[in-house]
mmCIF file of C-alpha atoms and ligand atoms in Angstrom:
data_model
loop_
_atom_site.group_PDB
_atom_site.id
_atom_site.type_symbol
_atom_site.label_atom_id
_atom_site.label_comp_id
_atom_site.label_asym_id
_atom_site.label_seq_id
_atom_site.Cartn_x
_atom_site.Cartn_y
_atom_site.Cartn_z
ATOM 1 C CA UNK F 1 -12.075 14.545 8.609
ATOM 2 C CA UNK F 2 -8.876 12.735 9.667
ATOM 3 C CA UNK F 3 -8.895 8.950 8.942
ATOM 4 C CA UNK F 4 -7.008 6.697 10.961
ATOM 5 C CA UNK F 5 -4.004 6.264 9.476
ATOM 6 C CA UNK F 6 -2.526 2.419 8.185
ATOM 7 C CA UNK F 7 1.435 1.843 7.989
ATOM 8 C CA UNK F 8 1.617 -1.441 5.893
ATOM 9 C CA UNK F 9 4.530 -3.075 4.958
ATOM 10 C CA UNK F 10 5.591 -4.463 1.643
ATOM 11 C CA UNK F 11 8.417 -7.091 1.794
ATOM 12 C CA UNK F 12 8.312 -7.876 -1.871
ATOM 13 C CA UNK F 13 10.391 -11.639 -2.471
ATOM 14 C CA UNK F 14 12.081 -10.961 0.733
ATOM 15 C CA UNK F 15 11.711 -13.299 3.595
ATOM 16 C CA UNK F 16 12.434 -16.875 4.862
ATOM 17 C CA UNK F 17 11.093 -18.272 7.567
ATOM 18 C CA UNK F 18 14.019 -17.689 9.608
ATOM 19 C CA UNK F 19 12.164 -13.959 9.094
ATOM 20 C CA UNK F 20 9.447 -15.069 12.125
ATOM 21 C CA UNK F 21 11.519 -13.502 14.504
ATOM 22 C CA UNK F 22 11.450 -9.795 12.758
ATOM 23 C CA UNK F 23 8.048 -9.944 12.343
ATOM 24 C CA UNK F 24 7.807 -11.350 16.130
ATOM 25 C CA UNK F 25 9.024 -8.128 17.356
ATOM 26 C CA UNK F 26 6.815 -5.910 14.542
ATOM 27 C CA UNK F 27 4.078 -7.958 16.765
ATOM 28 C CA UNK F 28 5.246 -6.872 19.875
ATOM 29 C CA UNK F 29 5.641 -3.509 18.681
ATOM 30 C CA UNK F 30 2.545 -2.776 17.280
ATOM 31 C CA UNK F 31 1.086 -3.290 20.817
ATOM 32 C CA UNK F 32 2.021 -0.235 22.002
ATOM 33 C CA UNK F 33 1.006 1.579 19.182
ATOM 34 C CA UNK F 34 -2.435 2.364 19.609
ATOM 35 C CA UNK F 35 -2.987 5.120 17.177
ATOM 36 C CA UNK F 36 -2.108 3.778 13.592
ATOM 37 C CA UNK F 37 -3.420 0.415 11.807
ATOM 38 C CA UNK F 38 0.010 -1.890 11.308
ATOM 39 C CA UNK F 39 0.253 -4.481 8.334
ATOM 40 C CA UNK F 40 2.950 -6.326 6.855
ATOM 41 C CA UNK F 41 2.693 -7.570 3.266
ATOM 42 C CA UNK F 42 4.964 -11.159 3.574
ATOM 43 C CA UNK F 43 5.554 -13.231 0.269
ATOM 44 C CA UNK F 44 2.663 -15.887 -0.545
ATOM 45 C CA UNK F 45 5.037 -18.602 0.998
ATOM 46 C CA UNK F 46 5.110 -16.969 4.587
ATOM 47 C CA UNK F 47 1.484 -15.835 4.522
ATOM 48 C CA UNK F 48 -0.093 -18.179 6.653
ATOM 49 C CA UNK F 49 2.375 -18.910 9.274
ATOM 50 C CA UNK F 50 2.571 -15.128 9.749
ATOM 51 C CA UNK F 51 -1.050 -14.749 9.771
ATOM 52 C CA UNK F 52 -0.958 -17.874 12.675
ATOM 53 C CA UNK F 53 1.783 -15.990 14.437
ATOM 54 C CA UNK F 54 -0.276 -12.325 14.194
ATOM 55 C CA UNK F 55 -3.324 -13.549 14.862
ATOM 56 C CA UNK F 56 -5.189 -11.601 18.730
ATOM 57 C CA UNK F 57 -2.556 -8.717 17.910
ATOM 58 C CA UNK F 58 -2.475 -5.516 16.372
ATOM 59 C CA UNK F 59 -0.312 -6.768 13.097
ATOM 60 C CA UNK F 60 -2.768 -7.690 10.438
ATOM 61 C CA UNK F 61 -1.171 -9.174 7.272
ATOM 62 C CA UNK F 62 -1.848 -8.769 3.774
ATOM 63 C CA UNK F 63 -1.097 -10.268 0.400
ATOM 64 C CA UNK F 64 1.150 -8.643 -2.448
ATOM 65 C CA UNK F 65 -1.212 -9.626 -5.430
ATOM 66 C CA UNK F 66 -3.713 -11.923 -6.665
ATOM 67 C CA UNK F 67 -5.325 -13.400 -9.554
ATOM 68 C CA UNK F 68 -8.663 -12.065 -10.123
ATOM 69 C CA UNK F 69 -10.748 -15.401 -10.477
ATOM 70 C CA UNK F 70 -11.519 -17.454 -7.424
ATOM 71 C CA UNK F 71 -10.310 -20.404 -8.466
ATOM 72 C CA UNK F 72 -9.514 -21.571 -11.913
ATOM 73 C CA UNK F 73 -6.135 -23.248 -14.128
ATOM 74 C CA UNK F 74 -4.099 -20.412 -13.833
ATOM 75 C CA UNK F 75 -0.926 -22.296 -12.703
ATOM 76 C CA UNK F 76 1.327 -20.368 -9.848
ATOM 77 C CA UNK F 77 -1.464 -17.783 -9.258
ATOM 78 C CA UNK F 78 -2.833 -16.884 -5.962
ATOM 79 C CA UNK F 79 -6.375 -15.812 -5.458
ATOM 80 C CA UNK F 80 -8.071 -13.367 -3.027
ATOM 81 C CA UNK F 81 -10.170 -16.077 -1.318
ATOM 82 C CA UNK F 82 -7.025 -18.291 -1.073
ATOM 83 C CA UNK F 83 -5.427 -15.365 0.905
ATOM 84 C CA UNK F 84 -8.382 -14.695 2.978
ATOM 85 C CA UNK F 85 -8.429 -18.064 3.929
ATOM 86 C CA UNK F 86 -4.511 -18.470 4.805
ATOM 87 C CA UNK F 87 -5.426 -15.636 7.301
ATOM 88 C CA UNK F 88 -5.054 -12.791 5.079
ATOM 89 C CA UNK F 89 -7.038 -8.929 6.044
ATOM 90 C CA UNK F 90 -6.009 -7.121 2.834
ATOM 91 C CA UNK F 91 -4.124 -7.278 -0.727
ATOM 92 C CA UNK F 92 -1.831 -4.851 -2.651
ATOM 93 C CA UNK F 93 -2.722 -4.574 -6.102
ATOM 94 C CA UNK F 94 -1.087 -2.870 -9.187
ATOM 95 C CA UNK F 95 2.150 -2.218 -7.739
ATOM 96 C CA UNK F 96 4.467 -0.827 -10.026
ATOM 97 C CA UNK F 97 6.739 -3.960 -10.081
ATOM 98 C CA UNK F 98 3.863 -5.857 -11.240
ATOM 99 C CA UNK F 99 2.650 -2.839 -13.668
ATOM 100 C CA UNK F 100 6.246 -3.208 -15.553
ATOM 101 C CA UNK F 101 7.624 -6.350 -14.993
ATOM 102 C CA UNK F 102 4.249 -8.448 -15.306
ATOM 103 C CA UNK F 103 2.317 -5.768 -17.664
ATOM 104 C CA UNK F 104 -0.699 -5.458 -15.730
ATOM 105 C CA UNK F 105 -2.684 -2.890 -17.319
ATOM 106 C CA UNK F 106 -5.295 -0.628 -15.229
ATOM 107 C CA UNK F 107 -8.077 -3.369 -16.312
ATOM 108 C CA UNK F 108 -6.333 -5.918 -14.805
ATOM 109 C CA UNK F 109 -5.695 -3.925 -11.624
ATOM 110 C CA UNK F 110 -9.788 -3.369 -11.478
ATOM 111 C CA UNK F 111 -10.034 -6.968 -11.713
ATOM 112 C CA UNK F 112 -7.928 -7.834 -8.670
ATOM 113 C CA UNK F 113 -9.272 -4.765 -6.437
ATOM 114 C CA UNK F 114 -13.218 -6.596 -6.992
ATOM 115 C CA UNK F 115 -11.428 -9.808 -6.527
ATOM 116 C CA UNK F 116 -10.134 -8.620 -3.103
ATOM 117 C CA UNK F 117 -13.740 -6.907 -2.567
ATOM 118 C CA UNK F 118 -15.482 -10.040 -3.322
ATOM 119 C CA UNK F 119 -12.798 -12.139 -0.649
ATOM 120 C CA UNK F 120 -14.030 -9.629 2.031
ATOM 121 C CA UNK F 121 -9.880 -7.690 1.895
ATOM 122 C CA UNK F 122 -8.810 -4.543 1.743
ATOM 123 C CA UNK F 123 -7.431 -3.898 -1.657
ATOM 124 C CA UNK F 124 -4.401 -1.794 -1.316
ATOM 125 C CA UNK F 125 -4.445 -0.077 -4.946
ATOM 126 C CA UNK F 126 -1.305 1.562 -6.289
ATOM 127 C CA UNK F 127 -0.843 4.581 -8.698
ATOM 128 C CA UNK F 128 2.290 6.300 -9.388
ATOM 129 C CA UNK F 129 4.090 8.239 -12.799
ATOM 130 C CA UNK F 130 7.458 8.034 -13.862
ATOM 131 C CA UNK F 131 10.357 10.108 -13.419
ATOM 132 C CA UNK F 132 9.725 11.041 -17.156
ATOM 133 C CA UNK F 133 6.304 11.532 -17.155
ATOM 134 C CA UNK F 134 6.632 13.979 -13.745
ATOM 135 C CA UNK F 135 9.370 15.991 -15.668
ATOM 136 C CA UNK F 136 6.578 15.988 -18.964
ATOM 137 C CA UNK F 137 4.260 17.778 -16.389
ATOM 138 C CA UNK F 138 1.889 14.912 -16.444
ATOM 139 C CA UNK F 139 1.919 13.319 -13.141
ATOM 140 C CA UNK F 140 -1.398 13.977 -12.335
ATOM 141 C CA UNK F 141 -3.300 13.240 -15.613
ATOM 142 C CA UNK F 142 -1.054 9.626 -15.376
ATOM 143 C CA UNK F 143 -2.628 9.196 -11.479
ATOM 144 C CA UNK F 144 -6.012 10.325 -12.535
ATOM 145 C CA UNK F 145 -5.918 7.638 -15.669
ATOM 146 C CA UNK F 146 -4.521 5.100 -13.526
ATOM 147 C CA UNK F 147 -7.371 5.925 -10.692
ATOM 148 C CA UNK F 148 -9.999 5.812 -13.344
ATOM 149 C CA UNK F 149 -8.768 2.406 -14.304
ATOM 150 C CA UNK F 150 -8.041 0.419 -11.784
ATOM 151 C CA UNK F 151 -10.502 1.965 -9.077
ATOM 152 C CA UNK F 152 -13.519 -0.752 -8.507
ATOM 153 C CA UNK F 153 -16.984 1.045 -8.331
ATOM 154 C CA UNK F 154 -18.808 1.276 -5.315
ATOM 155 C CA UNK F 155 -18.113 1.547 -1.801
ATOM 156 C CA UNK F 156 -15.681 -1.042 -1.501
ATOM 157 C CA UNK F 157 -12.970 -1.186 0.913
ATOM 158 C CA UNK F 158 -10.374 0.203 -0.586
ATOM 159 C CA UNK F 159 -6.992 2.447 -0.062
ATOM 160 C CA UNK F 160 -4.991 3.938 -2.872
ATOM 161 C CA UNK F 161 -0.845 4.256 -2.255
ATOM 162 C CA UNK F 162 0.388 6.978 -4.507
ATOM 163 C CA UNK F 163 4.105 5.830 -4.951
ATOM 164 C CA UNK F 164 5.891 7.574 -7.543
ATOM 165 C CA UNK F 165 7.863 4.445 -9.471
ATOM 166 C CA UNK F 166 10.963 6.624 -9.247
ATOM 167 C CA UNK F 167 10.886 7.020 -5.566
ATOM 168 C CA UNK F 168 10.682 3.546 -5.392
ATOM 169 C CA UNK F 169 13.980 1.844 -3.812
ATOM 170 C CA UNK F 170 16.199 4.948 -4.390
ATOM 171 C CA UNK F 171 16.410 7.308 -1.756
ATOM 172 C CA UNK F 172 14.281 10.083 -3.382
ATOM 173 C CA UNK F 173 10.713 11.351 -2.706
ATOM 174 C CA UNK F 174 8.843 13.806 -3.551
ATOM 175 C CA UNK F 175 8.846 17.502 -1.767
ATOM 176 C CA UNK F 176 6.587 17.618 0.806
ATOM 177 C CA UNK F 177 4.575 20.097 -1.312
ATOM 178 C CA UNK F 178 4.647 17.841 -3.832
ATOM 179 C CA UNK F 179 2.863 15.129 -1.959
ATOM 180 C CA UNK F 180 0.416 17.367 -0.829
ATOM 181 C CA UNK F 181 -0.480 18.523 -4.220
ATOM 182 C CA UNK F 182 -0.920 15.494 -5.646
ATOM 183 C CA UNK F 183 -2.670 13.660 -2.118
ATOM 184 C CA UNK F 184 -4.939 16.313 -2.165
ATOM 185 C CA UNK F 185 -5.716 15.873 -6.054
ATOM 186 C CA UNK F 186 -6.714 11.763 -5.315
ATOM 187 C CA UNK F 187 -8.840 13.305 -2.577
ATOM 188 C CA UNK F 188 -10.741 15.314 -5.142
ATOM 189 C CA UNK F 189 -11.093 12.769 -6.970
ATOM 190 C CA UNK F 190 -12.014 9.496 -4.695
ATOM 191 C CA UNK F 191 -14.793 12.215 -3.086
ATOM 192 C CA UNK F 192 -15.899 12.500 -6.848
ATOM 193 C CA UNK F 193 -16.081 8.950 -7.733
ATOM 194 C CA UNK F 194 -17.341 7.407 -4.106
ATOM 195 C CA UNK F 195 -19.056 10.613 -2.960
ATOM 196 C CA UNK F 196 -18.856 10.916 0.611
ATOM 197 C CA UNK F 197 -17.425 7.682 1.359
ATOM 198 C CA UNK F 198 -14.484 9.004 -0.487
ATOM 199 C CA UNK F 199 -13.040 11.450 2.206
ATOM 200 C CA UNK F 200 -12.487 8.402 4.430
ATOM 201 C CA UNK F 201 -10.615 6.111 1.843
ATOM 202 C CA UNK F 202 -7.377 5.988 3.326
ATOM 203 C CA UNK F 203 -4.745 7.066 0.871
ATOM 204 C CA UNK F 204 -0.818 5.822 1.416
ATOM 205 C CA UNK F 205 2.180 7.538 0.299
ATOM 206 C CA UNK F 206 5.014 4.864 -0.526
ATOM 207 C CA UNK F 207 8.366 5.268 -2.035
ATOM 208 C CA UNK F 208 11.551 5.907 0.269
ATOM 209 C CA UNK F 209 9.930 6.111 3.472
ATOM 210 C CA UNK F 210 12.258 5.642 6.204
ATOM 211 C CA UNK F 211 12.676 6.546 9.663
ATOM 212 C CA UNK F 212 14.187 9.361 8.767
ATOM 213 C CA UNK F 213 11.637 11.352 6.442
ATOM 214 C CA UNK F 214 8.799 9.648 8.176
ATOM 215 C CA UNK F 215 7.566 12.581 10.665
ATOM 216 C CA UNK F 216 8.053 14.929 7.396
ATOM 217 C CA UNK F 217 6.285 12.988 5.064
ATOM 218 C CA UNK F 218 3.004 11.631 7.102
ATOM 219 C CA UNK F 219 2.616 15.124 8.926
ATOM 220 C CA UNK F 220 1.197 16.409 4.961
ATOM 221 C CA UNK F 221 -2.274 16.794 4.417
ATOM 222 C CA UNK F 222 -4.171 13.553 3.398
ATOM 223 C CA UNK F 223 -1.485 11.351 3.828
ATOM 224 C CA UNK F 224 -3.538 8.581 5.573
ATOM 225 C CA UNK F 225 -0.055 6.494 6.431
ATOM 226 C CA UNK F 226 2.394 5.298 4.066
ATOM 227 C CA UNK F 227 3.317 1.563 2.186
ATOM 228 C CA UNK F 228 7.318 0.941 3.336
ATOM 229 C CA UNK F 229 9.293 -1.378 1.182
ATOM 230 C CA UNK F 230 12.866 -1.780 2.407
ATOM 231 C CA UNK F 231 12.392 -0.027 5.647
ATOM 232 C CA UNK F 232 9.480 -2.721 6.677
ATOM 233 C CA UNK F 233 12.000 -5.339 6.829
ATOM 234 C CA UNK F 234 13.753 -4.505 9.783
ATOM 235 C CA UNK F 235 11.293 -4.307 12.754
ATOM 236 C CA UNK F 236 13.193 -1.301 14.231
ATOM 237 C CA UNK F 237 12.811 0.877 11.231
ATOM 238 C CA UNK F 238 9.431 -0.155 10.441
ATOM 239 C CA UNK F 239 8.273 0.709 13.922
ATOM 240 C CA UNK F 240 9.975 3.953 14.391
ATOM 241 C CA UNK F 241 8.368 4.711 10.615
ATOM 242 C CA UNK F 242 4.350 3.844 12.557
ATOM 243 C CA UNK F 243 5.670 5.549 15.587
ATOM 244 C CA UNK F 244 5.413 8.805 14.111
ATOM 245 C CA UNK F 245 1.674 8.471 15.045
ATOM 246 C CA UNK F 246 2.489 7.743 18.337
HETATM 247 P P1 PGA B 301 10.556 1.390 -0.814
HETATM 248 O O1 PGA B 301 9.379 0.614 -1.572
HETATM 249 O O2 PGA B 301 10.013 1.837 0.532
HETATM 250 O O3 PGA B 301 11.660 0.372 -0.677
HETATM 251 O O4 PGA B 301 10.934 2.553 -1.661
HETATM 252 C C1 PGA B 301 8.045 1.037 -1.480
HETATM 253 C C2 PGA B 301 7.159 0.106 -2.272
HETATM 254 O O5 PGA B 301 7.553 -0.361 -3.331
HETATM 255 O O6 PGA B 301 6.025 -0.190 -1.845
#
C-alpha cells in the first residue's frame, strides 16, 4: 500500500504579513501538483488570513500547536477548535521545540493529538531522539516511547513526522538507510497499535529537507512526504521539495 503522500510546511515564528505573497505563489504552485497533499504551518497570527487566501486551492493550512482544552483561562493559548474555526485542516503537535523549550511531556502531546481529533484536524504528531541518544543505540526504543505516549487511541486522523532533533536546522539527516530502518519500525508499530488502519497513517520525515536531498530522501520506503522547516519559507524551495512527486 502506498499512501498519498503530504509535504507540509512548518514556518515556526517566521512570517509577517508582508509573507502573503510567498505563500501566494505556494498557492499557485500547488495547482499543478496533483500528486502530493501541500500544507503550510503559518504562525497563529497569520492563520486565518492565510486560510482566507488558500481557501478553493490545493494549499491547506495547519496550526503549529494547541492547548488541549476547548476553551478555558489559559492565557496566550490557542485551541484546536479556535484553529478549525480560523480556517485551519490540521495541527502539529509535540514538536521538538515545544518538547525542550516548553517541556511538553508525551502526556501532554496525547492531549493535544485528541484535542485536534475532537476539532475534526489532522494532528501532525512528532517523534524524534537526540544526537546522544542515536549514538547510545537507542533511537528506536526513544521513538517507540515517544509513539506510545503521545499516540491518541483509535482511528483518529493522524500522521507521525519522525524528525531526528539533531537534524533539525543543521544541514544533517539521517542515511537513507537510516530512515528506512527506523520508517519502517513506526510502520510496525502504528499497524500494531491501529491494526489495519495503521498502514495508511501517513508518516513524515522532517529535519533538513531541502531541494536538494528531497528526491533521495522521499524515494525511501514509507516515507509518506516530509515536514520542511526552513526550506518551506521560500515558495521556490518548498515547491521543488513537493515536486519530487510530480
Ligand atoms: P528544518 O526543520 O527543515 O528547518 O530542519 C524541520 C522542522 O523542524 O519541522
Amino acid at each position: 500500500m502506498t499512501n498519498r503522500p503530504l509535504v507540509a510546511g512548518n514556518w515556526k515564528m517566521h512570517g509577517l504579513k508582508a509573507s502573503a505573497g510567498e505563500l501566494q505563489k505556494i498557492i499557485a504552485g500547488a495547482q499543478k501538483l496533483s500528486h502530493v497533499d501541500l500544507m503550510v504551518c503559518p504562525p497563529a497570527t497569520l492563520l486565518a488570513d492565510f486560510a482566507a487566501a488558500a481557501r478553493g486551492s490545493r494549499l491547506a493550512i495547519g496550526g503549529q500547536d494547541c492547548h488541549a482544552l476547548a476553551a478555558g483561562a489559559c492565557t496566550g493559548d490557542i485551541s484546536a477548535e479556535m484553529l478549525k474555526d480560523a480556517g485551519a485542516q490540521a495541527v502539529i503537535v509535540g514538536h521538538s521545540e515545544r518538547r525542550q523549550h516548553h517541556n511538553e511531556t508525551d502526556a501532554a502531546v496525547r492531549a493535544k493529538a485528541l484535542a485536534a481529533g475532537r476539532a475534526g484536524l489532522l494532528a501532525i504528531v512528532c517523534v524524534g531522539e537526540t544526537r546522544a541518544q542515536r549514538d547510545a543505540g537507542d533511537a528506536c526504543s526513544v521513538v517507540r516511547a515517544q509513539l506510545d505516549g503521545s499516540l491518541p487511541g483509535g482511528a483518529a486522523d493522524v500522521a507521525v513526522a519522525y524528525e531526528p532533533v539533531w537534524a533539525i536546522g543543521s544541514g544533517l539527516t539521517p542515511t537513507a538507510h537510516d530512515i528506512a530502518d527506523m520508517h519502517g519500525f513506526i510502520r510496525r508499530h502504528l499497524a500494531s497499535y491501529y491494526g489495519e488502519a495503521g498502514r495508511g497513517t501517513r508518516i513524515l520525515y522532517g529535519g533538513s529537507v531541502k531541494p536538494e536531498n528531497a528526491k533521495e530522501l522521499m524515494a525511501v520506503e514509507h516515507v509518506d512526504g516530509a515536514l520542511v522547516g526552513g526550506a518551506s519559507l521560500k515558495a521556490e524551495e518548498f515547491l521543488a521539495i513537493a515536486g519530487v512527486y510530480g
